[in-house]
Amino acid sequence: MASIMTPLGYQYNSCGYCKSDDGSPNYYGHSPRTVKPLHYQALADKGPGRLTTSPTCDTHAALTILYGTQIASFVISPAELSRLDSSQFKPTRNQRRVCNRFTSWIVGDDYPGKAAKLCPKSREEKRDRKNNFDVHRRIHEADYDNIPKPINPSTGKSIEPSHKLEVSLEPDQYTEEKYALFAHYQKVVHKEPPSRISKRGFKGFLCSGMAQTVYDDDGKERKIGSYHQCYRIDGRLVAMGVLDLMPHCVSSVYLMYHQDFNDWEFGKLSALREIAMATEKGYRYYYMGYYIHSCTKMKYKRDFYPTYVLDPESYEWNLFDQDLLTRMNTRKYVSISRERRLGIGAGDAEPEEVDGSHKAGAGLFASNMPGIAQPEEIKEKVAGRDVQIMYEKCVINLKNMQWDLEEMRGPNKSLGVIAEFIACIGIENVKDWILALSYMGDEEEEG
């Protein structure tokens, strides 16, 4: 089955990451629960990702947006998709410290001594734990179900940890409990005014992803779809990660937490747990979203090794090593494939800039965004192939359509809309998508 998307066009908006008013180019597409995980995986490997214009914007709250690889463009700083091979992950000293400190707080000061007397560990176990940090084992140590609770013979009661940590993977459905955490996070952490925080915005932003199902990989089943990973301490929801599970990756979409628990660094804790999930469940890759080199909030992504970033022109994954870091420190826009082709070294002076200028209303092809197919290439490779569009609930195949280059460059012409859509999703993915020229479906009412 094909996935369905309604194109909403290419336009400039302020950058949600860097808070710049200069604007950033985004390609908008509405695909509520109709995107198939396999097709989403193909888009993720090409660069687009999931976002909304603003997590609290009522005007676009119900829209799911697929945005191109240059979300921050050349005005701010190019954004590049980053991912980690979970099977090769090596936690840093700081990441190990964060995990151990949180576990110590959960079990408390009294529990270790009391529990050790009733269920002591062997020398080998103690030595192994001291000398080896197994992230898959350590990240789950604090889970209530994994903590031994021996019975105290003098009282007949079990020895309990100081706090009860429960982590659950739930469908991305709206609840008042989740919204309360979201509203607190947006107000306290992101300093959003109350007027920009709404239930509708929360539902559209974080409760309207892919439908949940199961992917069968040669008899090995794993969950796919959009989920909420909820962290509850002593029955209270204190943090929540929004995840898109695809056939071959765990994609981190968003994380929110209560300010009362800021000291425990849930950003790092949740990433470690999600990396462990990618390995344990067979997803392998952990997608950390976009990396914008000039954005301070994203610096932490470099600490997860080995991290790879997607080349915005060749769509090849390159290790984020010292060579790439030097290039990013030297210039605003970096494409390893382009620089290698031109013989540009890491420490060389910044080459001639890619023209990132854009006129309002000029459309995607006038943006000079690298990595997208141009009208000539689309005409050459797509002519004669199946291109399906949906209009008034009817699916039409445009296999024998006439590809006029001038009309393809017109963002307000039907052929221009189709051409921009193909450029965004990639010529190789055309067969998997139906382009809906009008949105059909029932809008969710305010709850």
PDB file of C-alpha atoms in Angstrom, residues 17 82 84 89 92 94-95 185 252-255 265-272 274-275 286-293 295-305 307 320:
ATOM      1  CA  TYR A  17      15.956  25.641  16.757  1.00  0.00           C
ATOM      2  CA  SER A  82      22.550  12.535  12.574  1.00  0.00           C
ATOM      3  CA  LEU A  84      24.265   6.455  15.721  1.00  0.00           C
ATOM      4  CA  PHE A  89      28.060   2.690  20.837  1.00  0.00           C
ATOM      5  CA  THR A  92      31.625   8.318  27.688  1.00  0.00           C
ATOM      6  CA  ASN A  94      30.124  11.513  31.733  1.00  0.00           C
ATOM      7  CA  GLN A  95      27.330   9.333  30.335  1.00  0.00           C
ATOM      8  CA  TYR A 185       7.861  21.954  30.004  1.00  0.00           C
ATOM      9  CA  SER A 252      13.982  10.438  18.786  1.00  0.00           C
ATOM     10  CA  VAL A 253      11.392  13.121  18.023  1.00  0.00           C
ATOM     11  CA  TYR A 254      11.046  15.053  21.280  1.00  0.00           C
ATOM     12  CA  LEU A 255      11.720  14.880  24.998  1.00  0.00           C
ATOM     13  CA  GLU A 265      19.748  14.952  33.116  1.00  0.00           C
ATOM     14  CA  PHE A 266      16.879  13.131  31.467  1.00  0.00           C
ATOM     15  CA  GLY A 267      18.148  14.161  28.035  1.00  0.00           C
ATOM     16  CA  LYS A 268      21.154  11.875  28.452  1.00  0.00           C
ATOM     17  CA  LEU A 269      19.267   9.194  30.393  1.00  0.00           C
ATOM     18  CA  SER A 270      16.561   8.915  27.749  1.00  0.00           C
ATOM     19  CA  ALA A 271      19.125   8.777  24.937  1.00  0.00           C
ATOM     20  CA  LEU A 272      20.983   5.924  26.674  1.00  0.00           C
ATOM     21  CA  GLU A 274      16.717   4.575  23.498  1.00  0.00           C
ATOM     22  CA  ILE A 275      20.129   3.461  22.258  1.00  0.00           C
ATOM     23  CA  TYR A 286      19.370   5.471  16.686  1.00  0.00           C
ATOM     24  CA  TYR A 287      18.357   8.679  14.939  1.00  0.00           C
ATOM     25  CA  MET A 288      19.037  11.781  17.016  1.00  0.00           C
ATOM     26  CA  GLY A 289      17.379  14.201  14.618  1.00  0.00           C
ATOM     27  CA  TYR A 290      19.073  17.161  13.033  1.00  0.00           C
ATOM     28  CA  TYR A 291      22.438  18.528  14.006  1.00  0.00           C
ATOM     29  CA  ILE A 292      22.976  22.281  13.592  1.00  0.00           C
ATOM     30  CA  HIS A 293      26.583  23.093  14.334  1.00  0.00           C
ATOM     31  CA  CYS A 295      23.105  25.638  17.822  1.00  0.00           C
ATOM     32  CA  THR A 296      24.467  25.248  21.365  1.00  0.00           C
ATOM     33  CA  LYS A 297      21.605  22.977  22.406  1.00  0.00           C
ATOM     34  CA  MET A 298      22.759  20.360  19.903  1.00  0.00           C
ATOM     35  CA  LYS A 299      26.406  20.134  20.954  1.00  0.00           C
ATOM     36  CA  TYR A 300      25.643  17.099  23.156  1.00  0.00           C
ATOM     37  CA  LYS A 301      24.957  14.967  20.071  1.00  0.00           C
ATOM     38  CA  ARG A 302      28.678  14.924  19.315  1.00  0.00           C
ATOM     39  CA  ASP A 303      29.261  13.084  22.593  1.00  0.00           C
ATOM     40  CA  PHE A 304      27.458   9.956  21.402  1.00  0.00           C
ATOM     41  CA  TYR A 305      29.994   7.868  19.493  1.00  0.00           C
ATOM     42  CA  THR A 307      27.704   9.384  15.303  1.00  0.00           C
ATOM     43  CA  PHE A 320      31.442  12.747  12.749  1.00  0.00           C
TER      44      PHE A 320
END
